[in-house]
Short mmCIF file of C-alpha atoms in Angstrom, two decimals:
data_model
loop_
_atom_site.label_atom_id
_atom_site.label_comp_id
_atom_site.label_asym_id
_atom_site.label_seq_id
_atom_site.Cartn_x
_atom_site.Cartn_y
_atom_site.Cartn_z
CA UNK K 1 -35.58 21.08 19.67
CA UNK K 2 -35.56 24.29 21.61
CA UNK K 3 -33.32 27.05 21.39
CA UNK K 4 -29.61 26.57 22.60
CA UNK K 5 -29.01 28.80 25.67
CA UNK K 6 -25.67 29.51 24.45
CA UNK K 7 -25.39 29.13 20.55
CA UNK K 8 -21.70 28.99 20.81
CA UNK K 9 -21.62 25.20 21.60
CA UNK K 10 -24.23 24.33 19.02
CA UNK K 11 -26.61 23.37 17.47
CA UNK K 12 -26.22 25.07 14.57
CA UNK K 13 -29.02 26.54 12.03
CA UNK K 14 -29.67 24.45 9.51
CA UNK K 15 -27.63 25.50 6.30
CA UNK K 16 -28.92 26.84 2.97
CA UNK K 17 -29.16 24.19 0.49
CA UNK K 18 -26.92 23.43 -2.81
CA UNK K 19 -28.75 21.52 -4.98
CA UNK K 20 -31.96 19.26 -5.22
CA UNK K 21 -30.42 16.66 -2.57
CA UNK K 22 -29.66 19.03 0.09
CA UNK K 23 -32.65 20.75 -0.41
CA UNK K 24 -35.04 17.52 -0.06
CA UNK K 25 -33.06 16.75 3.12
CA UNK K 26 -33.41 20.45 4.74
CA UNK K 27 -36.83 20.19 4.05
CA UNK K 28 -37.07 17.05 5.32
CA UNK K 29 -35.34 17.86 8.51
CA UNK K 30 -37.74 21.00 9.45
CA UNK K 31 -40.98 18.67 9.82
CA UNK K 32 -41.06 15.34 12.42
CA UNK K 33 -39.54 12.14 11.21
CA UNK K 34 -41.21 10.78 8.08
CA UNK K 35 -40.14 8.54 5.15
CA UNK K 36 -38.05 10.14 2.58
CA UNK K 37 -39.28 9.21 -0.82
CA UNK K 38 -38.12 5.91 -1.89
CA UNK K 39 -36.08 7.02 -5.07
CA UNK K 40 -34.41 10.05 -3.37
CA UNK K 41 -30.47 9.60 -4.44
CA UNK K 42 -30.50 6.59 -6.45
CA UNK K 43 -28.96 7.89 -9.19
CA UNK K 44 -26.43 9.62 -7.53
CA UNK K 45 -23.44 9.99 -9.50
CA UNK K 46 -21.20 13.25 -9.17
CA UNK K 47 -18.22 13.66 -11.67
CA UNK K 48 -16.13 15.20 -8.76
CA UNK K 49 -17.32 13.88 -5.40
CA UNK K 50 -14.67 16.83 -3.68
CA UNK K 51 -16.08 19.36 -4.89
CA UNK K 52 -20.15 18.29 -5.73
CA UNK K 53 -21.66 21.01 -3.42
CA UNK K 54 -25.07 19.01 -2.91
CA UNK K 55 -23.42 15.58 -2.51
CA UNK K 56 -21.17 17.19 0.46
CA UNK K 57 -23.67 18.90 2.10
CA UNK K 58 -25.99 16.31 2.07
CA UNK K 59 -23.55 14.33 4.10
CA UNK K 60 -22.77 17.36 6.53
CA UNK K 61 -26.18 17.57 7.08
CA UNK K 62 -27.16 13.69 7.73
CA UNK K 63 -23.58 13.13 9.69
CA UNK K 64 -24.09 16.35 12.19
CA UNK K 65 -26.91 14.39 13.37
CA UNK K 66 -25.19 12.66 15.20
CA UNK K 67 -22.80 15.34 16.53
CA UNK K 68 -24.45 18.40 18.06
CA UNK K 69 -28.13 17.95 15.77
CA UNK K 70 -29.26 20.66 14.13
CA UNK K 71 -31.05 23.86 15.63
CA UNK K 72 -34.91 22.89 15.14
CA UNK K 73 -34.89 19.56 14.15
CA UNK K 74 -36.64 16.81 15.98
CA UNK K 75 -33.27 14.70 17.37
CA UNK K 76 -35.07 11.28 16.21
CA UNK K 77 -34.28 12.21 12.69
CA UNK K 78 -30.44 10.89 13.68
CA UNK K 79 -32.10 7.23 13.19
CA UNK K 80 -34.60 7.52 10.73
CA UNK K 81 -34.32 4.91 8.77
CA UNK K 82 -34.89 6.10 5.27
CA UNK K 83 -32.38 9.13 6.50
CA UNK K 84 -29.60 6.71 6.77
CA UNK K 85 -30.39 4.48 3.62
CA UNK K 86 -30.09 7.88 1.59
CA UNK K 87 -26.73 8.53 3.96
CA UNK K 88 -25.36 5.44 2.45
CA UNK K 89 -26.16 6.08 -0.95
CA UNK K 90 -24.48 9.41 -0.78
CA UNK K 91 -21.44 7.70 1.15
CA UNK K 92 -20.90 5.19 -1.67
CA UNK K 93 -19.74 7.22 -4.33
CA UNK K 94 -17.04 9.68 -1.96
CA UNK K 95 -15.33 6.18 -0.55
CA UNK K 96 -15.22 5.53 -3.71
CA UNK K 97 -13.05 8.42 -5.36
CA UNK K 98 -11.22 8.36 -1.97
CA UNK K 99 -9.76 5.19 -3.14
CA UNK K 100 -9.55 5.84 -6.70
CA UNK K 101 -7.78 8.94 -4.95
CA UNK K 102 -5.15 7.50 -2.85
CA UNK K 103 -5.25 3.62 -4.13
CA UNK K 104 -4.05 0.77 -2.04
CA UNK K 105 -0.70 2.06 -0.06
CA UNK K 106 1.58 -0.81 0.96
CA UNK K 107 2.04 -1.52 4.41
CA UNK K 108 6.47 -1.89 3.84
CA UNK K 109 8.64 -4.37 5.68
CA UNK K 110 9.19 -1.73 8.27
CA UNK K 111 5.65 -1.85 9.42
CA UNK K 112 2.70 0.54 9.53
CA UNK K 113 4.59 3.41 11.80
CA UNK K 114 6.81 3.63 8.75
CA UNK K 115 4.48 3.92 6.34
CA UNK K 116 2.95 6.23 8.10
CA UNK K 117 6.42 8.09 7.89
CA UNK K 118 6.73 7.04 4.35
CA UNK K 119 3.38 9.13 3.42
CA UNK K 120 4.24 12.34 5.34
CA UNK K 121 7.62 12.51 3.83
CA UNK K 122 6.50 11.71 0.07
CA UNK K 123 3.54 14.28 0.83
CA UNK K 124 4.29 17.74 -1.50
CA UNK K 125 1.00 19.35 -0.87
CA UNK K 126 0.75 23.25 -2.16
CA UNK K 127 2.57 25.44 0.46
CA UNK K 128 -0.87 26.73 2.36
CA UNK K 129 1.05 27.01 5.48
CA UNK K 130 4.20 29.40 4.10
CA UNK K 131 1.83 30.90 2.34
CA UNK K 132 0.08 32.03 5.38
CA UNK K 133 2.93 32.51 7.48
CA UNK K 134 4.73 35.34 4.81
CA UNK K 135 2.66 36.88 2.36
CA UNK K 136 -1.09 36.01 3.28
CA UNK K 137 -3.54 39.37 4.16
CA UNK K 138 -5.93 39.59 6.80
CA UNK K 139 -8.82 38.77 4.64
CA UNK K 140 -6.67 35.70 3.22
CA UNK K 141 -6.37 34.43 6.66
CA UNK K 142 -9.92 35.45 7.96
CA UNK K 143 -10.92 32.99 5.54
CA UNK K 144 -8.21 30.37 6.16
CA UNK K 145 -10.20 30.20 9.70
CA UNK K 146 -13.73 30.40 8.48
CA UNK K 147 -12.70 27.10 6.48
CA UNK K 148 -10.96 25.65 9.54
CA UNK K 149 -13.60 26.76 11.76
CA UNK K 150 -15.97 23.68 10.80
CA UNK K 151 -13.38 21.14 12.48
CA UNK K 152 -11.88 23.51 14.83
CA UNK K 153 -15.49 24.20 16.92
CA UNK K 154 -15.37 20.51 17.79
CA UNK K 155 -11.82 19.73 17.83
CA UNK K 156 -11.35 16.22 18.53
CA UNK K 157 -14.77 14.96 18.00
CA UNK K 158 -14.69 12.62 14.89
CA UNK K 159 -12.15 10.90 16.31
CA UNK K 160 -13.48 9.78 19.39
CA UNK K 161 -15.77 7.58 17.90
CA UNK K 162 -12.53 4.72 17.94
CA UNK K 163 -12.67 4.62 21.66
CA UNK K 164 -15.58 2.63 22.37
CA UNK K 165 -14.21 0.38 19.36
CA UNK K 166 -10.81 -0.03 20.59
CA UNK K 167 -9.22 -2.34 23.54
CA UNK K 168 -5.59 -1.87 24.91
CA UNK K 169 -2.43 -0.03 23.96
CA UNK K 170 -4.61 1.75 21.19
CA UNK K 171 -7.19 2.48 23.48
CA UNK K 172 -4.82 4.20 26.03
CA UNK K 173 -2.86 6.20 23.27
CA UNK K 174 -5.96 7.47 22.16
CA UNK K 175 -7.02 8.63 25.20
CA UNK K 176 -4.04 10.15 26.22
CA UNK K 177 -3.89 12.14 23.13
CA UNK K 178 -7.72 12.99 22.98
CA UNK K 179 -7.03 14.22 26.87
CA UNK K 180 -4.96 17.12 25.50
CA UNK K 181 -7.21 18.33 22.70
CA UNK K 182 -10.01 18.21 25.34
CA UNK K 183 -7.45 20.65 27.89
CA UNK K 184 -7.58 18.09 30.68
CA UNK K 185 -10.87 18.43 31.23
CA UNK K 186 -10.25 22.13 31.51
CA UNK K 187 -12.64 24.48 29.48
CA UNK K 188 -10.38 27.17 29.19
CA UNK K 189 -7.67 25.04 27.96
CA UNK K 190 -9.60 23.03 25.09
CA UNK K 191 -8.72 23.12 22.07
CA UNK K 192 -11.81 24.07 20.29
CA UNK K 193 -12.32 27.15 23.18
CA UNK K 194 -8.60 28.39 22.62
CA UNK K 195 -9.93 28.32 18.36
CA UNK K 196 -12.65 29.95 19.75
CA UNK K 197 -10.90 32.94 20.78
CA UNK K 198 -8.75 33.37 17.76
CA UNK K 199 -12.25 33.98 15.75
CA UNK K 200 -12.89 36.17 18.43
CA UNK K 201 -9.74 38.31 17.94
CA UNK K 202 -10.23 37.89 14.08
CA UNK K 203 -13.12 39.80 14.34
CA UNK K 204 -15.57 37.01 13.29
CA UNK K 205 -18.31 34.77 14.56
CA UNK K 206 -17.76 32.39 17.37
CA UNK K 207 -21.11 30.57 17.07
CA UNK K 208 -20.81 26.59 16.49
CA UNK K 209 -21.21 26.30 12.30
CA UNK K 210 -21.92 29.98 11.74
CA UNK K 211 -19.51 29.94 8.54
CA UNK K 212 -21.05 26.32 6.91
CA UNK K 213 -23.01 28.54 4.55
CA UNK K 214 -19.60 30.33 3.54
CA UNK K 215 -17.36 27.32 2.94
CA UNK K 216 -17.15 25.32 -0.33
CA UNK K 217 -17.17 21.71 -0.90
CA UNK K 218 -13.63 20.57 -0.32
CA UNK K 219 -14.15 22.11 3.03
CA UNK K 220 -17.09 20.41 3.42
CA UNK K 221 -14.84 17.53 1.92
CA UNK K 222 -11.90 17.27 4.72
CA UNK K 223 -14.60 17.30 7.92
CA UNK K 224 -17.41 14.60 5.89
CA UNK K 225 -14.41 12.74 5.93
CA UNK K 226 -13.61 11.88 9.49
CA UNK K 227 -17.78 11.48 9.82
CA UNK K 228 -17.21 8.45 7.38
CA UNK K 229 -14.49 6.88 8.90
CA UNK K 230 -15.32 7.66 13.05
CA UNK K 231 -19.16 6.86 12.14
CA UNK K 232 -18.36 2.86 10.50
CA UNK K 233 -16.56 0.58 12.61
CA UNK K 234 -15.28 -1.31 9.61
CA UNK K 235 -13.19 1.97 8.88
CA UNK K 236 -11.74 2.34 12.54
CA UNK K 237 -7.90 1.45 10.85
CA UNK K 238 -9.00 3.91 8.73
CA UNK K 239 -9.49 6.48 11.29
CA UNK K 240 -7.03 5.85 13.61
CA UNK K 241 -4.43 6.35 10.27
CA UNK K 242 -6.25 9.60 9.50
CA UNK K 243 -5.29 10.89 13.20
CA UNK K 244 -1.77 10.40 12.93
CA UNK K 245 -1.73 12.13 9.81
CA UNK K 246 -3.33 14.80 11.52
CA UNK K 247 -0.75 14.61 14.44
CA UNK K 248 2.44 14.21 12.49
CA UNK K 249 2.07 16.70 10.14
CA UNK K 250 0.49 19.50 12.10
CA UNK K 251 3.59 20.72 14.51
CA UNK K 252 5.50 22.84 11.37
CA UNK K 253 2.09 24.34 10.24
CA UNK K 254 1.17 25.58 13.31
CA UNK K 255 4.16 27.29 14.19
CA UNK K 256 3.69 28.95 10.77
CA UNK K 257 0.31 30.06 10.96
CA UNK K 258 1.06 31.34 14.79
CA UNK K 259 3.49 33.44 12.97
CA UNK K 260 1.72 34.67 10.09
CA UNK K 261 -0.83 36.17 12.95
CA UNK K 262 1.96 37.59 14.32
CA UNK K 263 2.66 39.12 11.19
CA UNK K 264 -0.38 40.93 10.77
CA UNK K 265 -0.12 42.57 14.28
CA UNK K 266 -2.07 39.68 16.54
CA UNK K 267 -1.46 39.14 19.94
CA UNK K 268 -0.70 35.65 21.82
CA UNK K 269 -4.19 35.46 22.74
CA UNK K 270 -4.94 34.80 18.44
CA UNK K 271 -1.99 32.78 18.18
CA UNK K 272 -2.63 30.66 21.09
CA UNK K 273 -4.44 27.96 19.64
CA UNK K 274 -1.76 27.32 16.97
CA UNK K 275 1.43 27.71 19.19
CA UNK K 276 -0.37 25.14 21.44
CA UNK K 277 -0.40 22.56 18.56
CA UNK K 278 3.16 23.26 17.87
CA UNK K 279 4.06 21.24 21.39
CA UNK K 280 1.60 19.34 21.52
CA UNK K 281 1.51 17.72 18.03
CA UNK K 282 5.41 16.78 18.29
CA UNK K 283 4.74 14.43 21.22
CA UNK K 284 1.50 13.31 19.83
CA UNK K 285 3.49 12.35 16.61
CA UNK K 286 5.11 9.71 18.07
CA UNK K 287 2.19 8.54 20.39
CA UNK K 288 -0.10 8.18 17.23
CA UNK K 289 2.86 6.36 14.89
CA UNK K 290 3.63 3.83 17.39
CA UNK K 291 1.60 4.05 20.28
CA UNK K 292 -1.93 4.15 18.47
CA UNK K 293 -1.26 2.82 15.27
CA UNK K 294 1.24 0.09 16.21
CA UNK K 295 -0.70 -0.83 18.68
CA UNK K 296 -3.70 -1.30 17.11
CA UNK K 297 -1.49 -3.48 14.33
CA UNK K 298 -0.10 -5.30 17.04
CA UNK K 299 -3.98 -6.59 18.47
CA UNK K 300 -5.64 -6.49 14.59
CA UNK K 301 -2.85 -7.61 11.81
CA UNK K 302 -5.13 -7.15 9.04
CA UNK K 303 -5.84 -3.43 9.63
CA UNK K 304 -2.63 -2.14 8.58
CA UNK K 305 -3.72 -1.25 5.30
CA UNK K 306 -6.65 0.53 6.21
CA UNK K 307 -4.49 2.30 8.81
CA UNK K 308 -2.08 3.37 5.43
CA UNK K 309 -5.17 4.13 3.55
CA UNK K 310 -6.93 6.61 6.48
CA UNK K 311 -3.51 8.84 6.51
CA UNK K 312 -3.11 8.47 2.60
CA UNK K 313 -6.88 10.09 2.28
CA UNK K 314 -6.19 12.55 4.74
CA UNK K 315 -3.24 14.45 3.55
CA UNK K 316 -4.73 13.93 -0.71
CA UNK K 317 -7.96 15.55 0.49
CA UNK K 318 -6.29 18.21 2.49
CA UNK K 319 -4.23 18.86 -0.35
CA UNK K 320 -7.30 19.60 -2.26
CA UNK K 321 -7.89 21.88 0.52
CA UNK K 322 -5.12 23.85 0.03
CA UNK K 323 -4.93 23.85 -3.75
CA UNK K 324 -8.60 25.49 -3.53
CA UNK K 325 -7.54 28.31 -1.16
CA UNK K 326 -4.09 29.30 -3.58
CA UNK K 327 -5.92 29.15 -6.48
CA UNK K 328 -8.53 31.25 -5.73
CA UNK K 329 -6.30 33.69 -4.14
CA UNK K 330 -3.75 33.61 -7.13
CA UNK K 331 -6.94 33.93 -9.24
CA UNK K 332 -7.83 37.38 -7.25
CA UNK K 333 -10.75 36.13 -5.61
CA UNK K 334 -12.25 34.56 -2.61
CA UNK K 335 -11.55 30.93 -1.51
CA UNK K 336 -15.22 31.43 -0.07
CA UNK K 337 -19.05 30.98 -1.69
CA UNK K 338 -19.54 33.68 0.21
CA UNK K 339 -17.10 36.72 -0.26
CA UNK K 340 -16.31 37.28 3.59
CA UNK K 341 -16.49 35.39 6.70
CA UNK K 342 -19.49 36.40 8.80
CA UNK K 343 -18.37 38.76 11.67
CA UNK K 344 -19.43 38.25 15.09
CA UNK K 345 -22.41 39.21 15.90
CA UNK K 346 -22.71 42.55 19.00
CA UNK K 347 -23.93 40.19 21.49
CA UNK K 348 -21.16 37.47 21.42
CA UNK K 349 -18.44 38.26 23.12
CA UNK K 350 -15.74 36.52 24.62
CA UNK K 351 -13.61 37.43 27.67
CA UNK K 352 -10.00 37.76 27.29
CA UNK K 353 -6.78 38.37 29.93
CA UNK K 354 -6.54 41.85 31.25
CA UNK K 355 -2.47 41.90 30.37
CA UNK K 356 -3.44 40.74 26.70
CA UNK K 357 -2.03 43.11 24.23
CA UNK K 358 -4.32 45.40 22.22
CA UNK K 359 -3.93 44.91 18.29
CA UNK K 360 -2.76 47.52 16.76
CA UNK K 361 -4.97 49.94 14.72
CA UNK K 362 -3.23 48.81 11.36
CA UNK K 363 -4.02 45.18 12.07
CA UNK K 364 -7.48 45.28 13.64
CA UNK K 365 -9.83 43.42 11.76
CA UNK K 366 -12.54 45.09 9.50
CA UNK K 367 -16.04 43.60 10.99
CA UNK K 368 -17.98 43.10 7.71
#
């Protein structure tokens, strides 16, 4: 594969490995298509699939495939047989403790848009968000987006894979979400470009997966997750329940993390990308509960579990998330592998309004 023209959109270099799995599959991936060795992953069996660095990345790497490929490698290794045999052996064991995780949730008498409203309210995950918004630092927060940057560079993605697999109401609530996060088919409005610009303002690098080296497992965790359920029609419920988690707990979140870059001195060119979500994600709230979700009960009975089950694993593993990030910070030390987010390189640059307000000296980010 040749070089991208503009390494912003991907692909991405292929990461450093974490352990002998990873490793086998990187150098795999940097000759042509071949059979992988028969036995390779048979006896996987992590104690923690969240946070088993090899078994995580080892997914990243066979699921980004078939996303944006990777930088280098021959695109037919996205069906190479032996490739996705070992992808399945890896999957097994993380759908696994994602349902020894969240168990079976019942779909109540009210139906599956109030379980979905059942989960959100009995969610207590640690206070990431406040935490941001009040006492965070700048490095705190640089990292915050290096995590976030792995999802936020293709914004929307993962779940798109339900609209070829959906028919109907579902279909058209779907799209009509998906048409936001995608700016109305305007570039400058998309989600993953307005992300693109807080990095920039941050300081760091904009380039598609330039902090996958950086971020831990659990990170790894939260994104391998929506590659499981978009990438296996059986798990569409699944997916669709995972979005309106996504949707109807994001609104209160955002408008905290817009103001904790306030906080530190950022202008509305940072916090753009979060107060955008703070709209946005209250009328997609009720669009995914009832619109998406309901609909696609209404067509496919049996799926409301699975629907129950996608949100369920979606706010426990983000909760993971954010217990990793407090921790480490209340521990004194980086919620990274790597101790600081990489900055952006001198040659990436990214235009910004005239009338945007400078930062002030006091909040300018330190390029490391």
């Amino acid at each position: 594969m040749p070089e991208p023209a503009d390494r912003r959109y991907g692909p991405a270099r292929l990461p450093r490995s974490r352990g002998p799995l990873s490793a086998a599959v990187t150098d795999a991936l940097r000759r042509p298509p071949h059979d992988l060795p028969p036995g390779l992953g048979v006896d996987l069996d992590p104690a923690d699939p969240f946070s088993d660095e090899d078994l995580q990345l080892t997914l990243f790497l066979c699921y980004e495939l078939h996303y944006r490929g990777w930088r280098g490698v021959d695109e037919d290794w996205e069906w190479q047989p032996t490739l996705l045999a070992l992808r399945a052996r890896a999957e097994r064991p993380f759908e696994a403790a994602l349902r020894r995780l969240v168990g079976a949730p019942a779909v109540p008498a009210g139906g599956v848009a109030a379980g979905l409203g059942d989960l959100v309210a009995a969610d207590d995950g640690p206070p990431l968000a406040a935490t941001l918004q009040r006492r965070a630092d700048l490095t705190q927060f640089r990292e915050f987006v290096a995590h976030r940057s792995v999802y936020h560079l293709r914004e929307a993605d993962p779940h798109s894979w339900a609209l070829p697999r959906l028919g109907g109401p579902a279909k058209a609530a779907l799209v009509e979400i998906q048409t936001d996060e995608y700016g109305n088919g305007r570039l400058d409005r998309m989600h993953a470009e307005l992300f693109r610009r807080t990095l920039d303002r941050l300081g760091m690098d904009t380039g598609y997966g330039a902090h996958l080296d950086a971020v831990p497992a659990v990170t790894l965790a939260t994104n391998n997750l929506m590659s499981l359920f978009g990438l296996h029609r059986r798990l569409r419920g699944a997916l669709l329940g995972h979005l309106a988690a996504f949707e109807m707990t994001s609104s209160l979140p955002n408008r905290r993390y817009g103001n904790g870059l306030r906080r530190l001195g950022f202008d509305e060119v940072a916090t753009r990308f979060y107060d955008e979500h703070v709209e946005a994600d209250a009328v997609h709230e009720q669009i995914a509960a009832h619109d998406l979700c309901g609909g696609l009960i209404r067509a496919e009975p049996a799926l409301a579990p699975d629907v129950l089950f996608g949100a369920a694993a979606a706010l426990a593993v983000d909760r993971l998330f954010a217990a990793h990030l407090l921790d480490s910070w209340a521990a004194g030390r980086s919620s990274l592998r790597a101790p600081a987010p990489p900055a952006a390189p001198p040659t990436v640059s990214l235009a910004v309004p005239a009338s945007a307000a400078v930062m002030p000296p006091a909040a300018r980010p330190v390029v490391v």
